[in-house]
mmCIF file of C-alpha atoms in Angstrom:
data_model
loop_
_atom_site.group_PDB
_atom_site.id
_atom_site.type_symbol
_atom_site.label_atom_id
_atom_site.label_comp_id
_atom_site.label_asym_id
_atom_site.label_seq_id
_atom_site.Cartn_x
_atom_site.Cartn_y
_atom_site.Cartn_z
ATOM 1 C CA UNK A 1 0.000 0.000 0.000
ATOM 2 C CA UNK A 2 1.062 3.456 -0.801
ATOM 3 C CA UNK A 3 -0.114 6.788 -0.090
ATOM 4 C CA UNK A 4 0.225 9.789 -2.582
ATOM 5 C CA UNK A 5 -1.549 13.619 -2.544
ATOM 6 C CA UNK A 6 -2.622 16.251 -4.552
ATOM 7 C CA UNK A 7 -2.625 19.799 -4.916
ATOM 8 C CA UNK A 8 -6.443 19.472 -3.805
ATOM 9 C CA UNK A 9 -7.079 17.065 -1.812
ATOM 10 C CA UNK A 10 -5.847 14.820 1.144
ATOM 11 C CA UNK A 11 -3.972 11.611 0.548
ATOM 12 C CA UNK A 12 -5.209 8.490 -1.640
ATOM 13 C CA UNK A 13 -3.977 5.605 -0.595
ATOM 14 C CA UNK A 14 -3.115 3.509 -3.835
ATOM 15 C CA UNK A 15 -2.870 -0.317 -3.582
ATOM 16 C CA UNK A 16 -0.184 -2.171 -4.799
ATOM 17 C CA UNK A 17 -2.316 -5.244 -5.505
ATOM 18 C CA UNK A 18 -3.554 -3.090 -8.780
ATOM 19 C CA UNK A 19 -0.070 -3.027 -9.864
ATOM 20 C CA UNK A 20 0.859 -4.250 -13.286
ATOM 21 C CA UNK A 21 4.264 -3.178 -14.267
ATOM 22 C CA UNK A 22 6.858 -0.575 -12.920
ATOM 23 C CA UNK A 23 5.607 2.975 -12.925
ATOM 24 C CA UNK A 24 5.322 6.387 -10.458
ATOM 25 C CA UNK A 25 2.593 4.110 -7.870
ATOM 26 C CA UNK A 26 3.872 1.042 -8.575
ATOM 27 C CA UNK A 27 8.093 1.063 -8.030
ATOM 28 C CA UNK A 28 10.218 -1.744 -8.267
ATOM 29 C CA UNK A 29 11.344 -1.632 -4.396
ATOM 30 C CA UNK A 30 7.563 -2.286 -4.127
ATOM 31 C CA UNK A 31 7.359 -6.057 -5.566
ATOM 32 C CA UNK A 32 8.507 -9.112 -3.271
ATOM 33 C CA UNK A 33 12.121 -9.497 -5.012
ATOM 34 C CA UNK A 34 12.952 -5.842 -4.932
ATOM 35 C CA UNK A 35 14.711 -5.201 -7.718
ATOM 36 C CA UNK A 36 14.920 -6.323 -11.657
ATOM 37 C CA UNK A 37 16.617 -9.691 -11.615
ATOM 38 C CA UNK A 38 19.590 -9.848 -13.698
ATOM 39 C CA UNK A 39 19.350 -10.748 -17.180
ATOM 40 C CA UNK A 40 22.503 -11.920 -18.305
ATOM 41 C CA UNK A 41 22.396 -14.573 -15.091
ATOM 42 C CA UNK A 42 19.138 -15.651 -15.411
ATOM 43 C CA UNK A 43 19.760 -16.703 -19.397
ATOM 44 C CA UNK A 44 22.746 -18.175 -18.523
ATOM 45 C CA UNK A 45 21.253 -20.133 -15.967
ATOM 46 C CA UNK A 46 18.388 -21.054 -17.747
ATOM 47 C CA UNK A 47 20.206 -21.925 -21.104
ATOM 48 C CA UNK A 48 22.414 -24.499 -18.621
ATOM 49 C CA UNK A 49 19.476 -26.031 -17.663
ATOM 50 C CA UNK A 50 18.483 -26.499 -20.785
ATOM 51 C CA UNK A 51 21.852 -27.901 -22.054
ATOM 52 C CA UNK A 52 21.437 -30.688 -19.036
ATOM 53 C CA UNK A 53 17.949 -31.556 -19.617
ATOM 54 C CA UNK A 54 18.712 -32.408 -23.182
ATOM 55 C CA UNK A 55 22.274 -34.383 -21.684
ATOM 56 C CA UNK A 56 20.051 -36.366 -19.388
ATOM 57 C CA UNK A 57 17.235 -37.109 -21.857
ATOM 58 C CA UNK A 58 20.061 -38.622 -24.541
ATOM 59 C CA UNK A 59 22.266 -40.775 -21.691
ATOM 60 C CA UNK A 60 18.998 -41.530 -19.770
ATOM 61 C CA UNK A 61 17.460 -43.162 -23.696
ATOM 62 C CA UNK A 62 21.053 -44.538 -24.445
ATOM 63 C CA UNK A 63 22.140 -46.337 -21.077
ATOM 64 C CA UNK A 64 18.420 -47.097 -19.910
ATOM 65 C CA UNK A 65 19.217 -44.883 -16.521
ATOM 66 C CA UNK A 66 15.323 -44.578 -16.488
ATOM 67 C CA UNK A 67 14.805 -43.513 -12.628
ATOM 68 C CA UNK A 68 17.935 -41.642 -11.737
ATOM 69 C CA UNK A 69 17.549 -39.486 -15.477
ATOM 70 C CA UNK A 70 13.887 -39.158 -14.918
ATOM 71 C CA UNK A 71 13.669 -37.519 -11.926
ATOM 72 C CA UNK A 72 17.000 -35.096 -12.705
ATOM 73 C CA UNK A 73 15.175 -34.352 -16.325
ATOM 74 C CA UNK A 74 11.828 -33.389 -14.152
ATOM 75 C CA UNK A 75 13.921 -31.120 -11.755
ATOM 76 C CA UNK A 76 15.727 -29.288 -15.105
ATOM 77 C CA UNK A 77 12.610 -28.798 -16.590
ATOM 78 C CA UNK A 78 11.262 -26.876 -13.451
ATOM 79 C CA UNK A 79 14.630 -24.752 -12.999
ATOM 80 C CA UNK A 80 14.645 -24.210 -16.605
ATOM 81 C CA UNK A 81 10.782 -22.850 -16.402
ATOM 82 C CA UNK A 82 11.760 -21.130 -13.146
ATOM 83 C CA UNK A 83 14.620 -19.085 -15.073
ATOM 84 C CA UNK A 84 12.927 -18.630 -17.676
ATOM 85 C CA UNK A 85 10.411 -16.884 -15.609
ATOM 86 C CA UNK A 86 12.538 -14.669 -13.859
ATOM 87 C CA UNK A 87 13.903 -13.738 -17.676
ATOM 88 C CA UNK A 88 10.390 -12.174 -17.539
ATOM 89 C CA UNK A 89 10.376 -10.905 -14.472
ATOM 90 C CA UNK A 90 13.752 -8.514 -15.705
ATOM 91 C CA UNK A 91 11.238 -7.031 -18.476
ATOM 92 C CA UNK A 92 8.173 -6.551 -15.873
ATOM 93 C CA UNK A 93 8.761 -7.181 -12.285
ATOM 94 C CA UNK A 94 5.123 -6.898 -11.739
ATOM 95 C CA UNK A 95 4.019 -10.279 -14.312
ATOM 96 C CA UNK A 96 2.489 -11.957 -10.834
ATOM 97 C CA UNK A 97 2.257 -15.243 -13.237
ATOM 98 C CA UNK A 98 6.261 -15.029 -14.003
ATOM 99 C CA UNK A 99 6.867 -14.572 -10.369
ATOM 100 C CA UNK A 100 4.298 -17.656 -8.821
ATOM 101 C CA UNK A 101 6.306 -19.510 -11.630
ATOM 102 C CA UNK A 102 9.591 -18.670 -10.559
ATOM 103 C CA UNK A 103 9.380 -19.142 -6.889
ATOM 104 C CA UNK A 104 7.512 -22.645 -6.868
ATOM 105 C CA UNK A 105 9.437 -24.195 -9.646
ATOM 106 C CA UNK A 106 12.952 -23.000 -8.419
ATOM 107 C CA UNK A 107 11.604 -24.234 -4.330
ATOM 108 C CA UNK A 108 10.782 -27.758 -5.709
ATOM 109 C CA UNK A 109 13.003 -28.731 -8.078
ATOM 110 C CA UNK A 110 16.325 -29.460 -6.613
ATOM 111 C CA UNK A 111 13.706 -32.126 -4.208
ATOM 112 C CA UNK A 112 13.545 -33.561 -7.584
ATOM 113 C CA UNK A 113 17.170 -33.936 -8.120
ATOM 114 C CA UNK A 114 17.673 -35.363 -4.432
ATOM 115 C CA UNK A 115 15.990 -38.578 -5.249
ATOM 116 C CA UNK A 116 18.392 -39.652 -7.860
ATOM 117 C CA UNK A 117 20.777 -38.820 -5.822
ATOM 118 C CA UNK A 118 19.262 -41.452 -2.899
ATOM 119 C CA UNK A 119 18.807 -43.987 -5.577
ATOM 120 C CA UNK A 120 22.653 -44.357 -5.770
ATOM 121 C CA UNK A 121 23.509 -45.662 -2.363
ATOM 122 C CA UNK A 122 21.553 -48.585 -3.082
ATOM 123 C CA UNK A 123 23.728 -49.124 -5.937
ATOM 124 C CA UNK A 124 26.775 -48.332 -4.628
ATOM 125 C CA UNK A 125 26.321 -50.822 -1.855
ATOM 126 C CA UNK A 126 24.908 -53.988 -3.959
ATOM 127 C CA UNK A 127 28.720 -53.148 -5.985
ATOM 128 C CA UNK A 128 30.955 -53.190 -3.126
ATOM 129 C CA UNK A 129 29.729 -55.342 -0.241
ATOM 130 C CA UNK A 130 26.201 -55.249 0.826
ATOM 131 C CA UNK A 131 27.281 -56.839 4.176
ATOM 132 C CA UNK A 132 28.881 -53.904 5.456
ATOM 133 C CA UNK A 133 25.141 -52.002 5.438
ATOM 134 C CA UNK A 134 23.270 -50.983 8.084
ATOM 135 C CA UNK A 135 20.179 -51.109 5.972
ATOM 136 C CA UNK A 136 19.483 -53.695 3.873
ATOM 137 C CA UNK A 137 20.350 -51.796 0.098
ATOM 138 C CA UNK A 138 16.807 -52.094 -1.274
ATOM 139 C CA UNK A 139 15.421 -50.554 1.994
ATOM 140 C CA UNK A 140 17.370 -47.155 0.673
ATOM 141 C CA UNK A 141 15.076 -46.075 -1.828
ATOM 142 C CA UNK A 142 12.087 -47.147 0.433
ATOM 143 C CA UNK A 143 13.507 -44.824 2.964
ATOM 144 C CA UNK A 144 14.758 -42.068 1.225
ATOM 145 C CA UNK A 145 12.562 -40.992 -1.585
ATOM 146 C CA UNK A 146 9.565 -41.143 0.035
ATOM 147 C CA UNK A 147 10.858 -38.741 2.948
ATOM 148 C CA UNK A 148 11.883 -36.754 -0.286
ATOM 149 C CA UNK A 149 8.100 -36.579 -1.751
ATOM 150 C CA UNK A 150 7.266 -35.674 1.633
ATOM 151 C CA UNK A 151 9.108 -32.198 1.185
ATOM 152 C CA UNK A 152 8.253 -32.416 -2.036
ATOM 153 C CA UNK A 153 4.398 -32.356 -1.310
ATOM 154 C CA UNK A 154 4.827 -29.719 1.779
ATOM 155 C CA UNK A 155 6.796 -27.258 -0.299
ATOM 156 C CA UNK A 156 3.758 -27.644 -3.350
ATOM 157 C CA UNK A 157 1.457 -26.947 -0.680
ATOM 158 C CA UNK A 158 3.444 -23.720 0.899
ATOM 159 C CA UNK A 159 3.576 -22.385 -2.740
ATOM 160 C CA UNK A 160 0.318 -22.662 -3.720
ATOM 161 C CA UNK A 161 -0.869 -20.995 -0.957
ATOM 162 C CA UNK A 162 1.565 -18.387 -0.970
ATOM 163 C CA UNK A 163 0.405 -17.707 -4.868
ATOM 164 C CA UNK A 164 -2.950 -17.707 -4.096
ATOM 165 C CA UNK A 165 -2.106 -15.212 -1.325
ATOM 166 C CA UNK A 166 -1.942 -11.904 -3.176
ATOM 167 C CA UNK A 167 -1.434 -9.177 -1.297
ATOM 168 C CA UNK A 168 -4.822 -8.890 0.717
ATOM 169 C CA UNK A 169 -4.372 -12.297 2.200
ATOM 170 C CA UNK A 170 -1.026 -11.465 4.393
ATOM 171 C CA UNK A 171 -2.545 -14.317 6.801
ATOM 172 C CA UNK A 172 -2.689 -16.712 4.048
ATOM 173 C CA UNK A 173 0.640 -15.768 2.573
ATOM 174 C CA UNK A 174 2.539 -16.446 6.247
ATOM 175 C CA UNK A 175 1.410 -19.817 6.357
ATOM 176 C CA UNK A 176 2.371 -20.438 2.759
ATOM 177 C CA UNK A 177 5.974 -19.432 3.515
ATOM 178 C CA UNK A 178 5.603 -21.442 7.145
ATOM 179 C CA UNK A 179 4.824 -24.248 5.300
ATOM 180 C CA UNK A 180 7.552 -23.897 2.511
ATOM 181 C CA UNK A 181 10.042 -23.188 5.402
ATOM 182 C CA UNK A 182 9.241 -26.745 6.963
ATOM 183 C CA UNK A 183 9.176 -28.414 3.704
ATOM 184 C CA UNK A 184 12.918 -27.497 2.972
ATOM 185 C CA UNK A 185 13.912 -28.337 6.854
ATOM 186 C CA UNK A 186 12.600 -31.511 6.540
ATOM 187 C CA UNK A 187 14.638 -31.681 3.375
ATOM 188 C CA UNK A 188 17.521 -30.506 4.875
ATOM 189 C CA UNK A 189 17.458 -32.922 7.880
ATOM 190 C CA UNK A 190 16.318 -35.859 5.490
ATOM 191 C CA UNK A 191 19.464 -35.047 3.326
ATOM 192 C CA UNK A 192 22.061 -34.941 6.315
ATOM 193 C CA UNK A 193 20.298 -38.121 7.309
ATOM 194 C CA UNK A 194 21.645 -39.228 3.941
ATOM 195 C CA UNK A 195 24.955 -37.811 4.412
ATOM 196 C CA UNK A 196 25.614 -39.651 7.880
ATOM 197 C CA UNK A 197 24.837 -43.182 6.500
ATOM 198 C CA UNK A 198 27.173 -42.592 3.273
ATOM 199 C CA UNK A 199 29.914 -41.356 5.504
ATOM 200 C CA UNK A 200 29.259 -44.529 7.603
ATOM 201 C CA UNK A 201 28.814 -46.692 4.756
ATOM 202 C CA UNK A 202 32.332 -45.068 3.079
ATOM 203 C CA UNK A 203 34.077 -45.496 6.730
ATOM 204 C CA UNK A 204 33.324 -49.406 7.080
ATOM 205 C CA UNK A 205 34.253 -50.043 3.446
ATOM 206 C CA UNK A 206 37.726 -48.394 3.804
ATOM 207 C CA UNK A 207 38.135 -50.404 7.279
ATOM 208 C CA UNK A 208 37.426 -53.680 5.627
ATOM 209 C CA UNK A 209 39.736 -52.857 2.716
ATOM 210 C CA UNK A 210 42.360 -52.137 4.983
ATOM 211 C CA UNK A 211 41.627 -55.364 6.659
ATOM 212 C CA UNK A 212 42.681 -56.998 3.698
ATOM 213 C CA UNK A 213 39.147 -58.972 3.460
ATOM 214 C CA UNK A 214 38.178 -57.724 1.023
ATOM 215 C CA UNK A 215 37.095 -59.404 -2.479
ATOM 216 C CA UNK A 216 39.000 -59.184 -5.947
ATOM 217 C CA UNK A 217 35.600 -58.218 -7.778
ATOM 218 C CA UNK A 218 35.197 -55.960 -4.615
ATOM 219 C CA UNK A 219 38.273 -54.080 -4.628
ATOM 220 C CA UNK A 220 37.776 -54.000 -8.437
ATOM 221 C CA UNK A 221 34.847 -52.258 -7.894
ATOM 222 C CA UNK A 222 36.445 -49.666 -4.681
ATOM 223 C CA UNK A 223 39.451 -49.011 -6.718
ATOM 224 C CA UNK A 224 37.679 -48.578 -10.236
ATOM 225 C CA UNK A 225 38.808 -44.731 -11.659
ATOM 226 C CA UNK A 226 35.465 -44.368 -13.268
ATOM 227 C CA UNK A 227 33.317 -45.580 -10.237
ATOM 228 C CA UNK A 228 35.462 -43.017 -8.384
ATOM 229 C CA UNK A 229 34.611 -40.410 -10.478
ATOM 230 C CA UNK A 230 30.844 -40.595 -10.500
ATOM 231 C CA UNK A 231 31.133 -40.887 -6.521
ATOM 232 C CA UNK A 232 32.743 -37.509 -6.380
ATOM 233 C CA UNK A 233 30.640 -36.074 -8.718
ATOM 234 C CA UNK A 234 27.328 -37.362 -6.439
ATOM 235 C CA UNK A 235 29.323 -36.165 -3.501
ATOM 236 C CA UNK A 236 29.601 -32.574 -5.012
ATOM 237 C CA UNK A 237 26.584 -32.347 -5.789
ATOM 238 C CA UNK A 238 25.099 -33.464 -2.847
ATOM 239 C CA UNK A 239 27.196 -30.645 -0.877
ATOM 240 C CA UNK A 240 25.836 -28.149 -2.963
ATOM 241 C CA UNK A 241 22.546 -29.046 -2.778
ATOM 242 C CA UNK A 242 22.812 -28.900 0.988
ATOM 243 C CA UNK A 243 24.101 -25.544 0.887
ATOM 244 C CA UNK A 244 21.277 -24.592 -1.118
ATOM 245 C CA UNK A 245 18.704 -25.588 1.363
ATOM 246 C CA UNK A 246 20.124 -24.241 4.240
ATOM 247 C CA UNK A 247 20.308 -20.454 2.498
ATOM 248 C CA UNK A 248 16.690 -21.040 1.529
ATOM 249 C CA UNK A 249 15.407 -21.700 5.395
ATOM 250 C CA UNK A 250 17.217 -18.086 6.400
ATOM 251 C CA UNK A 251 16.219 -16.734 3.441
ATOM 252 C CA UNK A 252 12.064 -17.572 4.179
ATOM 253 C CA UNK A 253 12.408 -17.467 7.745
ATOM 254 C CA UNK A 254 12.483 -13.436 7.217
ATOM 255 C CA UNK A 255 9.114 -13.789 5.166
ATOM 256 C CA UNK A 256 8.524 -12.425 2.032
ATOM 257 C CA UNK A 257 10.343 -9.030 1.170
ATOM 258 C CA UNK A 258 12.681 -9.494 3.728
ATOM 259 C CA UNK A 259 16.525 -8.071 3.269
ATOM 260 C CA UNK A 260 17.764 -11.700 2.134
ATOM 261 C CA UNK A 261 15.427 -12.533 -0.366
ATOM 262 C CA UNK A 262 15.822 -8.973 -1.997
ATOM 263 C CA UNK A 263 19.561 -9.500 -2.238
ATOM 264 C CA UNK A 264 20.092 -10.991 -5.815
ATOM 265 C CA UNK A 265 23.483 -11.781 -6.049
ATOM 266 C CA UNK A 266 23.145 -14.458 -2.684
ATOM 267 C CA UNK A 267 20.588 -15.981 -4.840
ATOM 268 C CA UNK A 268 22.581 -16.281 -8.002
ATOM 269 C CA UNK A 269 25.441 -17.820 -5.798
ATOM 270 C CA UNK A 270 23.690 -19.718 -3.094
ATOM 271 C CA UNK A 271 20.144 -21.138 -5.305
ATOM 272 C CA UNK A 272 21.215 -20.787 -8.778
ATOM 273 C CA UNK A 273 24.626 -21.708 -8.482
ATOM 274 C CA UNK A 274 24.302 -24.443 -6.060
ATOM 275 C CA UNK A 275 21.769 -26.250 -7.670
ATOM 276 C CA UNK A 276 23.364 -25.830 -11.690
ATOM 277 C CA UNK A 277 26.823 -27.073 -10.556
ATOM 278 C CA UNK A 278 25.118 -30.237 -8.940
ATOM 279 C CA UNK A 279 22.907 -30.927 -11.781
ATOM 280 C CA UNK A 280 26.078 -30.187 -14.326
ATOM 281 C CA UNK A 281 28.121 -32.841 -12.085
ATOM 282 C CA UNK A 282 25.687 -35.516 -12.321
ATOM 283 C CA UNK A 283 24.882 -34.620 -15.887
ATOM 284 C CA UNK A 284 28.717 -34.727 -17.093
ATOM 285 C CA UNK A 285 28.997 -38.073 -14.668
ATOM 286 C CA UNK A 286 26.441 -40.034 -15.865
ATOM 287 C CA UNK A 287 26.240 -43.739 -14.463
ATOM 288 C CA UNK A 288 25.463 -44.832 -17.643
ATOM 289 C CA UNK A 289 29.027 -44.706 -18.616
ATOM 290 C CA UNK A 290 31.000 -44.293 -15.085
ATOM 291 C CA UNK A 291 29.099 -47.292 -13.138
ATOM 292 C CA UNK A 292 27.618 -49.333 -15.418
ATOM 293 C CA UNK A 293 26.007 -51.393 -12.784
ATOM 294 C CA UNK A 294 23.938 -48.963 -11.617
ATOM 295 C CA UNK A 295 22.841 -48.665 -15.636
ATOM 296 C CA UNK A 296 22.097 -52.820 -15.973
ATOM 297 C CA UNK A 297 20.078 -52.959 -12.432
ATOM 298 C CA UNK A 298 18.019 -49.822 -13.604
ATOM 299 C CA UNK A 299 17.479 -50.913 -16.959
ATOM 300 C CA UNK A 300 16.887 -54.906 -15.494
ATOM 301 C CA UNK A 301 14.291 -53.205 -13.405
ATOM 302 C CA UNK A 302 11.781 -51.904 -16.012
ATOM 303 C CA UNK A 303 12.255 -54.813 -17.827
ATOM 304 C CA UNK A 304 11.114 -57.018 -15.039
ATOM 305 C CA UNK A 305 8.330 -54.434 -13.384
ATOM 306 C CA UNK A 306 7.035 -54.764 -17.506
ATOM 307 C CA UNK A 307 7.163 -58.356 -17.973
ATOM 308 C CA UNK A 308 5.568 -58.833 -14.088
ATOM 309 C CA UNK A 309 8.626 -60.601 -13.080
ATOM 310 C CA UNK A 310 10.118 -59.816 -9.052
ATOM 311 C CA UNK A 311 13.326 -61.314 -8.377
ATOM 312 C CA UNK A 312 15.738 -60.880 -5.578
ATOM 313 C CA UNK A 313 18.844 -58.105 -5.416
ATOM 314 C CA UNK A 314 22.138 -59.228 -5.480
ATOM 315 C CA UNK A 315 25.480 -57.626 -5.699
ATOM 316 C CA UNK A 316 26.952 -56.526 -9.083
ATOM 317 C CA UNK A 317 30.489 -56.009 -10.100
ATOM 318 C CA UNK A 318 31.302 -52.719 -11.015
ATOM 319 C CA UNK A 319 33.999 -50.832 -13.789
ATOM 320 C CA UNK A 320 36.171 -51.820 -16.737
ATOM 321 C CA UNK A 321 38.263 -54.110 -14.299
ATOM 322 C CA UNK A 322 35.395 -56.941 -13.603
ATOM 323 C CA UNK A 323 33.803 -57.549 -17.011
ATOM 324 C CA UNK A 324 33.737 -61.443 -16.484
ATOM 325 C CA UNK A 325 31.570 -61.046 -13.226
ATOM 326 C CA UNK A 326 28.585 -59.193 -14.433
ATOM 327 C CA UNK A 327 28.664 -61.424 -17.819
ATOM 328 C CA UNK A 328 28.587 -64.251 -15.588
ATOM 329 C CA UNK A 329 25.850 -63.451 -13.232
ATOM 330 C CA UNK A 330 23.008 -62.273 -14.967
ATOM 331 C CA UNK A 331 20.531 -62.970 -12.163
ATOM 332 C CA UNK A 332 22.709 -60.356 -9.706
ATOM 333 C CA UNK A 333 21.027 -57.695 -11.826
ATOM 334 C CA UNK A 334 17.729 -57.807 -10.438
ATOM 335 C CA UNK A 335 16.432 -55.668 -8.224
#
């Protein structure tokens, strides 16, 4: 609300709900963001996005990496759209549909990237020595993703209400952004959940290594370059990811308009940034190519759920080192 006056009269208070693009009653410092977001940036982010969603769709198609590529494609499309939006917003900070776009695509989609992320522990674990688990592999997914669609489905709800909120609901629009700030907690507790059991999982692997217990096709597997690779690459982008959700609780906690969420360049750095960087690790690192376990158990798994077949999980070599081992034991590819 703003309040203006005349040469003839008393003040008129002008609401900014009736706002439609920049002008005298209607300023920029007025909208939620505060400013005109940055062009340049917001291309550049968007065209990434749209590099990697293409990247994902072609390895995903080629090396049958149906789940883990499907639900990174589904989070590019919704940063790309969210970008893409905020392109908009640069030419008319007051497009309210550009804005609604922007803030519940770019909230939800790096849930979306978490779950292939969680799908690779399982994985990871069936290679190496499923023994050494705390959970039995399979249980990981079962665990993990649906926490994930949990703050998946809390952070939808927190935006839609905030979008439906306008700005003669201030009521409804504080829930919406106390229900988007417990969505990405829970995300961000969920995730270091997820952190503590890799760490564990990593520490009792390099134990029983050192031990000297472990297995040819094992250590194969442990010592693979490749399979290294891709694990640093899921580590990366795990720790950005992380990042990302922890700027985004102090950022809402302030509400909306606050001093953080006007600040662009903490934005660009800690969301934009921190999400494109994980998503260009794990496009650039497929599994496909770098852990072609992963790749036969994914693709052995839509083959099976289509044909109505349920088999148990076993462990599968891993790399260029243990060839023999997955030729020989086609049945260890079920999941």
């Amino acid at each position: 609300m703003s309040t203006t006056t005349n040469g003839t009269g008393p003040g008129q208070h002008i609401s900014f709900k009736l706002c439609e693009e920049v002008g005298p009653y209607c300023p920029v410092e007025a909208t939620v963001l505060g400013y005109y977001p940055n062009l340049g940036v917001n291309a550049f982010l968007a065209a990434a996005f749209g590099l990697c969603m293409i990247g994902l769709i072609f390895t995903g198609i080629w090396k049958r990496t149906w789940g883990y590529s499907a639900a990174l494609t589904a989070g590019c499309i919704l940063e790309f759209a969210g970008y893409i939006a905020r392109v908009l917003l640069h030419q008319n900070p007051w497009n309210s549909d550009a804005f609604q776009t922007q803030i519940c695509a770019i909230i939800l989609a790096p849930t979306l990237i978490c779950i292939s992320i969680y799908l690779t522990l399982k994985h990871v674990t069936l290679s190496v020595n499923p023994a050494l688990s705390r959970f039995r592999p399979r249980l990981y997914p079962l665990i993990f993703v649906p926490a994930d669609v949990s703050c998946l489905i809390l952070q939808a709800i927190g935006g839609s209400l905030a979008a439906s909120a306008g700005y003669d609901k201030p009521e409804l629009l504080l829930n919406g952004d106390r229900v988007i700030i417990a969505g990405i907690a829970l995300q961000s507790a969920v995730l270091g959940f997820f952190g503590l059991v890799c760490a564990d999982y990593c520490w009792r692997v390099r134990k029983w290594v050192a031990s000297g217990e472990a297995t040819p096709a094992a250590l194969a597997t442990w010592n693979d370059r490749k399979f290294r690779m891709f694990c640093y690459a899921v580590a990366g982008a795990y720790a950005g990811i992380l990042i990302r959700c922890i700027y985004r609780i102090a950022e809402m906690a302030g509400g909306w308009g606050n001093p953080i969420m006007q600040d662009e360049p903490s934005f660009i750095v800690l969301e934009g940034f921190c999400i494109v960087i994980p998503v260009i690790l794990l496009t650039a690192f497929p599994p496909g190519v770098l852990f072609p376990a992963m790749a036969e158990r994914e693709a052995q798994r839509f083959r099976r759920k289509k044909g109505g077949e349920v088999k148990p999980e076993e462990p599968v070599a891993s790399g260029d080192e243990a060839p023999q081992t997955e030729k020989t034991t086609p049945e260890a590819l079920s999941v």
